[in-house]
Amino acid sequence: MTGRAALVVAAHGSRDDRSPATVRDLAGVLRRLAPDLVVREAFLDLSEPRVDEVLTGLHEQGHRRAVVVPLLLACAYHARVDLPAIVAGATSRLRSSQVTVAGVLGPEAGIQQVALDRLTEAGADLGDPELGVVLAAVGTSSAPANTAVAALARDWQRRYGCLVSPAFASAARPDVPSALRTLRAGGARRFALASWFLAPGLLPERVARLARNAEPGVLVAAPLGADVRVADVVLRRYADAAADADADAAADADADADAQ
């Protein structure tokens, strides 16, 4: 049986092959940053391998401890309900395995900086007071998750001087065309689309298409991608979750000793 917890990075999955390819690339970055750490990539849906399959494989290889880091930018349904349920089912079935689910990635400062760098790489000048930036995210039925994106947009506007509006690909308002109209009404004359997405895929393509249809000259930033700064945040989430799991295990051991 191996000692140190394995790291499982869990993404949603996509019908667009570029999305799981980005996750695999990120896993490769993690292996280079932490060569002594067992790293596996897994998916909740649409792509392979699935989380349950990966946890089973680790168990069969002698790994009894794992930390699952969700490659998600919002603490919404997949992070709060879907992934914990999958992990609970796996640990119940595997019995001797201890699996901990870490926190989501966003809106960590390092993640924000990658998104901002993607904007400047696309040609945006964040200090331009006539620049309107749409911060495009997935969107969810979770109001707190959507509110967090809106708060991030306000923070960027305060910090950088350009106009910033949130927008969502689905399940929430405003959508991208509405956000662009709001920015233009507020005085923006140049426009950029910031990507609050980890990887290329159908939703990032959709919001980019909507933005270009509404404002043909809009600058479109790339998703975060397999950036080393994203990997750094993953490793911090892993370390925090592993430390919490160790503390819980020690407390349980002390309680058992006191009961004897």
mmCIF file of N, CA and C in Angstrom, residues 107-210:
data_model
loop_
_atom_site.group_PDB
_atom_site.id
_atom_site.type_symbol
_atom_site.label_atom_id
_atom_site.label_comp_id
_atom_site.label_asym_id
_atom_site.label_seq_id
_atom_site.Cartn_x
_atom_site.Cartn_y
_atom_site.Cartn_z
ATOM 1 N N PRO A 107 -12.046 31.799 -7.493
ATOM 2 C CA PRO A 107 -11.296 32.774 -8.297
ATOM 3 C C PRO A 107 -9.919 33.107 -7.716
ATOM 4 N N GLU A 108 -9.110 32.102 -7.502
ATOM 5 C CA GLU A 108 -7.749 32.291 -6.995
ATOM 6 C C GLU A 108 -7.004 33.345 -7.827
ATOM 7 N N ALA A 109 -6.144 34.113 -7.156
ATOM 8 C CA ALA A 109 -5.422 35.195 -7.836
ATOM 9 C C ALA A 109 -4.628 34.686 -9.036
ATOM 10 N N GLY A 110 -4.001 33.520 -8.896
ATOM 11 C CA GLY A 110 -3.231 32.975 -10.008
ATOM 12 C C GLY A 110 -4.096 32.650 -11.212
ATOM 13 N N ILE A 111 -5.305 32.151 -10.961
ATOM 14 C CA ILE A 111 -6.237 31.859 -12.050
ATOM 15 C C ILE A 111 -6.668 33.160 -12.732
ATOM 16 N N GLN A 112 -6.972 34.164 -11.926
ATOM 17 C CA GLN A 112 -7.340 35.458 -12.501
ATOM 18 C C GLN A 112 -6.230 36.007 -13.394
ATOM 19 N N GLN A 113 -4.987 35.886 -12.940
ATOM 20 C CA GLN A 113 -3.888 36.456 -13.714
ATOM 21 C C GLN A 113 -3.739 35.764 -15.058
ATOM 22 N N VAL A 114 -3.974 34.466 -15.100
ATOM 23 C CA VAL A 114 -3.921 33.769 -16.385
ATOM 24 C C VAL A 114 -4.995 34.323 -17.319
ATOM 25 N N ALA A 115 -6.212 34.493 -16.805
ATOM 26 C CA ALA A 115 -7.294 35.034 -17.635
ATOM 27 C C ALA A 115 -6.967 36.444 -18.120
ATOM 28 N N LEU A 116 -6.383 37.259 -17.250
ATOM 29 C CA LEU A 116 -5.999 38.617 -17.641
ATOM 30 C C LEU A 116 -4.891 38.597 -18.694
ATOM 31 N N ASP A 117 -3.934 37.691 -18.521
ATOM 32 C CA ASP A 117 -2.866 37.574 -19.520
ATOM 33 C C ASP A 117 -3.413 37.144 -20.876
ATOM 34 N N ARG A 118 -4.413 36.260 -20.865
ATOM 35 C CA ARG A 118 -5.014 35.853 -22.139
ATOM 36 C C ARG A 118 -5.660 37.061 -22.836
ATOM 37 N N LEU A 119 -6.225 37.959 -22.041
ATOM 38 C CA LEU A 119 -6.814 39.175 -22.615
ATOM 39 C C LEU A 119 -5.754 40.044 -23.280
ATOM 40 N N THR A 120 -4.655 40.285 -22.572
ATOM 41 C CA THR A 120 -3.612 41.138 -23.153
ATOM 42 C C THR A 120 -2.960 40.461 -24.349
ATOM 43 N N GLU A 121 -2.841 39.133 -24.311
ATOM 44 C CA GLU A 121 -2.313 38.405 -25.466
ATOM 45 C C GLU A 121 -3.210 38.584 -26.690
ATOM 46 N N ALA A 122 -4.511 38.759 -26.453
ATOM 47 C CA ALA A 122 -5.452 38.976 -27.561
ATOM 48 C C ALA A 122 -5.415 40.410 -28.078
ATOM 49 N N GLY A 123 -4.668 41.280 -27.376
ATOM 50 C CA GLY A 123 -4.528 42.656 -27.832
ATOM 51 C C GLY A 123 -5.264 43.689 -27.010
ATOM 52 N N ALA A 124 -5.882 43.284 -25.899
ATOM 53 C CA ALA A 124 -6.647 44.224 -25.085
ATOM 54 C C ALA A 124 -5.727 45.075 -24.214
ATOM 55 N N ASP A 125 -6.064 46.353 -24.094
ATOM 56 C CA ASP A 125 -5.378 47.284 -23.195
ATOM 57 C C ASP A 125 -6.311 47.540 -22.018
ATOM 58 N N LEU A 126 -6.038 46.897 -20.887
ATOM 59 C CA LEU A 126 -6.960 46.962 -19.758
ATOM 60 C C LEU A 126 -7.038 48.351 -19.141
ATOM 61 N N GLY A 127 -6.069 49.199 -19.413
ATOM 62 C CA GLY A 127 -6.111 50.564 -18.913
ATOM 63 C C GLY A 127 -6.881 51.522 -19.801
ATOM 64 N N ASP A 128 -7.438 51.040 -20.885
ATOM 65 C CA ASP A 128 -8.193 51.872 -21.824
ATOM 66 C C ASP A 128 -9.592 52.124 -21.255
ATOM 67 N N PRO A 129 -9.947 53.367 -20.908
ATOM 68 C CA PRO A 129 -11.263 53.629 -20.313
ATOM 69 C C PRO A 129 -12.421 53.415 -21.284
ATOM 70 N N GLU A 130 -12.127 53.307 -22.578
ATOM 71 C CA GLU A 130 -13.185 53.046 -23.554
ATOM 72 C C GLU A 130 -13.241 51.572 -23.964
ATOM 73 N N LEU A 131 -12.487 50.732 -23.246
ATOM 74 C CA LEU A 131 -12.544 49.288 -23.493
ATOM 75 C C LEU A 131 -13.640 48.675 -22.640
ATOM 76 N N GLY A 132 -14.496 47.890 -23.271
ATOM 77 C CA GLY A 132 -15.505 47.114 -22.561
ATOM 78 C C GLY A 132 -15.142 45.641 -22.601
ATOM 79 N N VAL A 133 -14.991 45.037 -21.437
ATOM 80 C CA VAL A 133 -14.608 43.629 -21.327
ATOM 81 C C VAL A 133 -15.807 42.817 -20.862
ATOM 82 N N VAL A 134 -16.127 41.783 -21.591
ATOM 83 C CA VAL A 134 -17.129 40.807 -21.164
ATOM 84 C C VAL A 134 -16.395 39.643 -20.515
ATOM 85 N N LEU A 135 -16.676 39.407 -19.243
ATOM 86 C CA LEU A 135 -16.106 38.263 -18.534
ATOM 87 C C LEU A 135 -17.078 37.102 -18.691
ATOM 88 N N ALA A 136 -16.774 36.196 -19.612
ATOM 89 C CA ALA A 136 -17.707 35.137 -19.995
ATOM 90 C C ALA A 136 -17.432 33.866 -19.208
ATOM 91 N N ALA A 137 -18.465 33.371 -18.533
ATOM 92 C CA ALA A 137 -18.374 32.151 -17.736
ATOM 93 C C ALA A 137 -19.470 31.185 -18.162
ATOM 94 N N VAL A 138 -19.425 29.984 -17.603
ATOM 95 C CA VAL A 138 -20.373 28.943 -18.000
ATOM 96 C C VAL A 138 -21.801 29.352 -17.672
ATOM 97 N N GLY A 139 -22.035 29.789 -16.439
ATOM 98 C CA GLY A 139 -23.389 30.034 -15.960
ATOM 99 C C GLY A 139 -23.948 28.795 -15.296
ATOM 100 N N THR A 140 -24.763 29.000 -14.278
ATOM 101 C CA THR A 140 -25.263 27.888 -13.483
ATOM 102 C C THR A 140 -26.565 28.286 -12.809
ATOM 103 N N SER A 141 -27.296 27.307 -12.318
ATOM 104 C CA SER A 141 -28.495 27.590 -11.531
ATOM 105 C C SER A 141 -28.151 28.017 -10.114
ATOM 106 N N SER A 142 -26.877 27.937 -9.741
ATOM 107 C CA SER A 142 -26.423 28.353 -8.414
ATOM 108 C C SER A 142 -26.204 29.863 -8.399
ATOM 109 N N ALA A 143 -27.080 30.584 -7.715
ATOM 110 C CA ALA A 143 -26.950 32.046 -7.661
ATOM 111 C C ALA A 143 -25.624 32.493 -7.053
ATOM 112 N N PRO A 144 -25.134 31.866 -5.969
ATOM 113 C CA PRO A 144 -23.841 32.311 -5.420
ATOM 114 C C PRO A 144 -22.690 32.176 -6.414
ATOM 115 N N ALA A 145 -22.705 31.135 -7.234
ATOM 116 C CA ALA A 145 -21.635 30.962 -8.222
ATOM 117 C C ALA A 145 -21.684 32.066 -9.269
ATOM 118 N N ASN A 146 -22.878 32.412 -9.734
ATOM 119 C CA ASN A 146 -23.005 33.504 -10.699
ATOM 120 C C ASN A 146 -22.640 34.846 -10.068
ATOM 121 N N THR A 147 -23.028 35.021 -8.813
ATOM 122 C CA THR A 147 -22.696 36.256 -8.101
ATOM 123 C C THR A 147 -21.189 36.424 -7.965
ATOM 124 N N ALA A 148 -20.480 35.309 -7.778
ATOM 125 C CA ALA A 148 -19.018 35.377 -7.665
ATOM 126 C C ALA A 148 -18.388 35.885 -8.960
ATOM 127 N N VAL A 149 -18.928 35.487 -10.106
ATOM 128 C CA VAL A 149 -18.420 35.984 -11.389
ATOM 129 C C VAL A 149 -18.705 37.477 -11.524
ATOM 130 N N ALA A 150 -19.906 37.891 -11.137
ATOM 131 C CA ALA A 150 -20.246 39.314 -11.197
ATOM 132 C C ALA A 150 -19.340 40.134 -10.279
ATOM 133 N N ALA A 151 -19.031 39.593 -9.099
ATOM 134 C CA ALA A 151 -18.132 40.293 -8.175
ATOM 135 C C ALA A 151 -16.733 40.403 -8.759
ATOM 136 N N LEU A 152 -16.299 39.363 -9.450
ATOM 137 C CA LEU A 152 -14.986 39.397 -10.095
ATOM 138 C C LEU A 152 -14.952 40.464 -11.188
ATOM 139 N N ALA A 153 -16.026 40.567 -11.953
ATOM 140 C CA ALA A 153 -16.101 41.601 -12.995
ATOM 141 C C ALA A 153 -16.005 42.997 -12.382
ATOM 142 N N ARG A 154 -16.710 43.219 -11.285
ATOM 143 C CA ARG A 154 -16.638 44.531 -10.619
ATOM 144 C C ARG A 154 -15.227 44.811 -10.112
ATOM 145 N N ASP A 155 -14.584 43.783 -9.583
ATOM 146 C CA ASP A 155 -13.225 43.956 -9.068
ATOM 147 C C ASP A 155 -12.259 44.317 -10.187
ATOM 148 N N TRP A 156 -12.367 43.646 -11.329
ATOM 149 C CA TRP A 156 -11.505 43.969 -12.468
ATOM 150 C C TRP A 156 -11.733 45.406 -12.927
ATOM 151 N N GLN A 157 -12.984 45.831 -12.978
ATOM 152 C CA GLN A 157 -13.268 47.199 -13.414
ATOM 153 C C GLN A 157 -12.633 48.198 -12.452
ATOM 154 N N ARG A 158 -12.738 47.927 -11.156
ATOM 155 C CA ARG A 158 -12.154 48.829 -10.159
ATOM 156 C C ARG A 158 -10.635 48.857 -10.266
ATOM 157 N N ARG A 159 -10.021 47.707 -10.500
ATOM 158 C CA ARG A 159 -8.564 47.614 -10.497
ATOM 159 C C ARG A 159 -7.925 48.158 -11.765
ATOM 160 N N TYR A 160 -8.585 47.992 -12.904
ATOM 161 C CA TYR A 160 -7.903 48.261 -14.175
ATOM 162 C C TYR A 160 -8.437 49.456 -14.940
ATOM 163 N N GLY A 161 -9.625 49.939 -14.627
ATOM 164 C CA GLY A 161 -10.103 51.163 -15.264
ATOM 165 C C GLY A 161 -10.959 50.966 -16.495
ATOM 166 N N CYS A 162 -10.930 49.783 -17.093
ATOM 167 C CA CYS A 162 -11.824 49.511 -18.220
ATOM 168 C C CYS A 162 -13.208 49.138 -17.680
ATOM 169 N N LEU A 163 -14.185 49.097 -18.571
ATOM 170 C CA LEU A 163 -15.527 48.666 -18.193
ATOM 171 C C LEU A 163 -15.605 47.148 -18.287
ATOM 172 N N VAL A 164 -16.210 46.506 -17.294
ATOM 173 C CA VAL A 164 -16.279 45.040 -17.276
ATOM 174 C C VAL A 164 -17.693 44.610 -16.909
ATOM 175 N N SER A 165 -18.226 43.679 -17.676
ATOM 176 C CA SER A 165 -19.540 43.106 -17.387
ATOM 177 C C SER A 165 -19.441 41.589 -17.403
ATOM 178 N N PRO A 166 -20.093 40.909 -16.459
ATOM 179 C CA PRO A 166 -20.160 39.452 -16.545
ATOM 180 C C PRO A 166 -21.131 39.038 -17.644
ATOM 181 N N ALA A 167 -20.955 37.826 -18.143
ATOM 182 C CA ALA A 167 -21.913 37.228 -19.073
ATOM 183 C C ALA A 167 -21.821 35.720 -18.923
ATOM 184 N N PHE A 168 -22.889 35.038 -19.296
ATOM 185 C CA PHE A 168 -22.961 33.602 -19.067
ATOM 186 C C PHE A 168 -23.399 32.877 -20.336
ATOM 187 N N ALA A 169 -22.814 31.702 -20.512
ATOM 188 C CA ALA A 169 -23.125 30.904 -21.696
ATOM 189 C C ALA A 169 -24.481 30.230 -21.591
ATOM 190 N N SER A 170 -24.933 29.979 -20.363
ATOM 191 C CA SER A 170 -26.202 29.281 -20.173
ATOM 192 C C SER A 170 -26.699 29.507 -18.755
ATOM 193 N N ALA A 171 -27.981 29.287 -18.537
ATOM 194 C CA ALA A 171 -28.595 29.182 -17.205
ATOM 195 C C ALA A 171 -28.647 30.479 -16.410
ATOM 196 N N ALA A 172 -28.063 31.550 -16.888
ATOM 197 C CA ALA A 172 -28.045 32.803 -16.133
ATOM 198 C C ALA A 172 -27.966 33.988 -17.094
ATOM 199 N N ARG A 173 -28.299 35.144 -16.586
ATOM 200 C CA ARG A 173 -28.235 36.385 -17.349
ATOM 201 C C ARG A 173 -27.231 37.318 -16.692
ATOM 202 N N PRO A 174 -26.637 38.225 -17.485
ATOM 203 C CA PRO A 174 -26.889 38.471 -18.905
ATOM 204 C C PRO A 174 -26.139 37.494 -19.804
ATOM 205 N N ASP A 175 -26.616 37.358 -21.034
ATOM 206 C CA ASP A 175 -25.850 36.627 -22.030
ATOM 207 C C ASP A 175 -24.845 37.586 -22.671
ATOM 208 N N VAL A 176 -24.026 37.079 -23.565
ATOM 209 C CA VAL A 176 -22.947 37.890 -24.137
ATOM 210 C C VAL A 176 -23.471 39.096 -24.921
ATOM 211 N N PRO A 177 -24.446 38.946 -25.821
ATOM 212 C CA PRO A 177 -24.927 40.135 -26.541
ATOM 213 C C PRO A 177 -25.485 41.206 -25.608
ATOM 214 N N SER A 178 -26.205 40.782 -24.552
ATOM 215 C CA SER A 178 -26.745 41.756 -23.601
ATOM 216 C C SER A 178 -25.630 42.488 -22.873
ATOM 217 N N ALA A 179 -24.589 41.752 -22.479
ATOM 218 C CA ALA A 179 -23.458 42.381 -21.795
ATOM 219 C C ALA A 179 -22.766 43.393 -22.700
ATOM 220 N N LEU A 180 -22.614 43.057 -23.970
ATOM 221 C CA LEU A 180 -21.985 43.994 -24.906
ATOM 222 C C LEU A 180 -22.829 45.253 -25.089
ATOM 223 N N ARG A 181 -24.134 45.098 -25.142
ATOM 224 C CA ARG A 181 -25.006 46.273 -25.259
ATOM 225 C C ARG A 181 -24.879 47.169 -24.027
ATOM 226 N N THR A 182 -24.812 46.547 -22.860
ATOM 227 C CA THR A 182 -24.653 47.314 -21.621
ATOM 228 C C THR A 182 -23.334 48.078 -21.619
ATOM 229 N N LEU A 183 -22.278 47.429 -22.063
ATOM 230 C CA LEU A 183 -20.973 48.087 -22.109
ATOM 231 C C LEU A 183 -20.975 49.259 -23.091
ATOM 232 N N ARG A 184 -21.585 49.062 -24.242
ATOM 233 C CA ARG A 184 -21.643 50.154 -25.227
ATOM 234 C C ARG A 184 -22.458 51.323 -24.673
ATOM 235 N N ALA A 185 -23.557 51.015 -24.011
ATOM 236 C CA ALA A 185 -24.374 52.077 -23.418
ATOM 237 C C ALA A 185 -23.615 52.817 -22.323
ATOM 238 N N GLY A 186 -22.669 52.126 -21.693
ATOM 239 C CA GLY A 186 -21.873 52.745 -20.642
ATOM 240 C C GLY A 186 -20.686 53.530 -21.145
ATOM 241 N N GLY A 187 -20.475 53.558 -22.462
ATOM 242 C CA GLY A 187 -19.400 54.361 -23.031
ATOM 243 C C GLY A 187 -18.283 53.585 -23.690
ATOM 244 N N ALA A 188 -18.354 52.265 -23.686
ATOM 245 C CA ALA A 188 -17.299 51.472 -24.331
ATOM 246 C C ALA A 188 -17.365 51.635 -25.845
ATOM 247 N N ARG A 189 -16.193 51.736 -26.454
ATOM 248 C CA ARG A 189 -16.099 51.837 -27.907
ATOM 249 C C ARG A 189 -15.244 50.723 -28.496
ATOM 250 N N ARG A 190 -14.512 50.054 -27.661
ATOM 251 C CA ARG A 190 -13.726 48.885 -28.057
ATOM 252 C C ARG A 190 -14.089 47.750 -27.107
ATOM 253 N N PHE A 191 -13.987 46.505 -27.600
ATOM 254 C CA PHE A 191 -14.539 45.392 -26.830
ATOM 255 C C PHE A 191 -13.591 44.193 -26.822
ATOM 256 N N ALA A 192 -13.645 43.463 -25.709
ATOM 257 C CA ALA A 192 -12.858 42.233 -25.578
ATOM 258 C C ALA A 192 -13.671 41.217 -24.794
ATOM 259 N N LEU A 193 -13.459 39.963 -25.114
ATOM 260 C CA LEU A 193 -14.136 38.854 -24.436
ATOM 261 C C LEU A 193 -13.108 38.098 -23.607
ATOM 262 N N ALA A 194 -13.251 38.156 -22.283
ATOM 263 C CA ALA A 194 -12.383 37.398 -21.377
ATOM 264 C C ALA A 194 -12.983 36.021 -21.158
ATOM 265 N N SER A 195 -12.139 35.007 -21.135
ATOM 266 C CA SER A 195 -12.605 33.623 -21.050
ATOM 267 C C SER A 195 -12.423 33.080 -19.642
ATOM 268 N N TRP A 196 -13.538 32.895 -18.926
ATOM 269 C CA TRP A 196 -13.499 32.247 -17.614
ATOM 270 C C TRP A 196 -13.814 30.761 -17.808
ATOM 271 N N PHE A 197 -13.031 30.159 -18.708
ATOM 272 C CA PHE A 197 -13.141 28.743 -19.037
ATOM 273 C C PHE A 197 -11.746 28.133 -18.960
ATOM 274 N N LEU A 198 -11.672 26.910 -18.498
ATOM 275 C CA LEU A 198 -10.372 26.250 -18.405
ATOM 276 C C LEU A 198 -9.841 25.859 -19.776
ATOM 277 N N ALA A 199 -10.715 25.335 -20.630
ATOM 278 C CA ALA A 199 -10.250 24.702 -21.869
ATOM 279 C C ALA A 199 -11.142 25.083 -23.041
ATOM 280 N N PRO A 200 -10.630 24.954 -24.267
ATOM 281 C CA PRO A 200 -11.487 25.132 -25.439
ATOM 282 C C PRO A 200 -12.621 24.113 -25.424
ATOM 283 N N GLY A 201 -13.718 24.467 -26.056
ATOM 284 C CA GLY A 201 -14.844 23.548 -26.095
ATOM 285 C C GLY A 201 -16.049 24.203 -26.729
ATOM 286 N N LEU A 202 -17.181 23.538 -26.627
ATOM 287 C CA LEU A 202 -18.382 24.019 -27.294
ATOM 288 C C LEU A 202 -18.878 25.333 -26.704
ATOM 289 N N LEU A 203 -18.884 25.457 -25.381
ATOM 290 C CA LEU A 203 -19.375 26.694 -24.772
ATOM 291 C C LEU A 203 -18.459 27.888 -25.044
ATOM 292 N N PRO A 204 -17.131 27.755 -24.883
ATOM 293 C CA PRO A 204 -16.277 28.886 -25.263
ATOM 294 C C PRO A 204 -16.442 29.292 -26.725
ATOM 295 N N GLU A 205 -16.588 28.311 -27.600
ATOM 296 C CA GLU A 205 -16.812 28.637 -29.014
ATOM 297 C C GLU A 205 -18.135 29.378 -29.204
ATOM 298 N N ARG A 206 -19.142 28.961 -28.461
ATOM 299 C CA ARG A 206 -20.455 29.598 -28.596
ATOM 300 C C ARG A 206 -20.408 31.055 -28.145
ATOM 301 N N VAL A 207 -19.789 31.327 -26.991
ATOM 302 C CA VAL A 207 -19.763 32.718 -26.522
ATOM 303 C C VAL A 207 -18.895 33.581 -27.438
ATOM 304 N N ALA A 208 -17.836 33.006 -27.990
ATOM 305 C CA ALA A 208 -17.007 33.766 -28.933
ATOM 306 C C ALA A 208 -17.796 34.106 -30.192
ATOM 307 N N ARG A 209 -18.572 33.162 -30.685
ATOM 308 C CA ARG A 209 -19.382 33.407 -31.883
ATOM 309 C C ARG A 209 -20.437 34.487 -31.614
ATOM 310 N N LEU A 210 -21.082 34.409 -30.451
ATOM 311 C CA LEU A 210 -22.079 35.419 -30.096
ATOM 312 C C LEU A 210 -21.447 36.805 -29.991
#
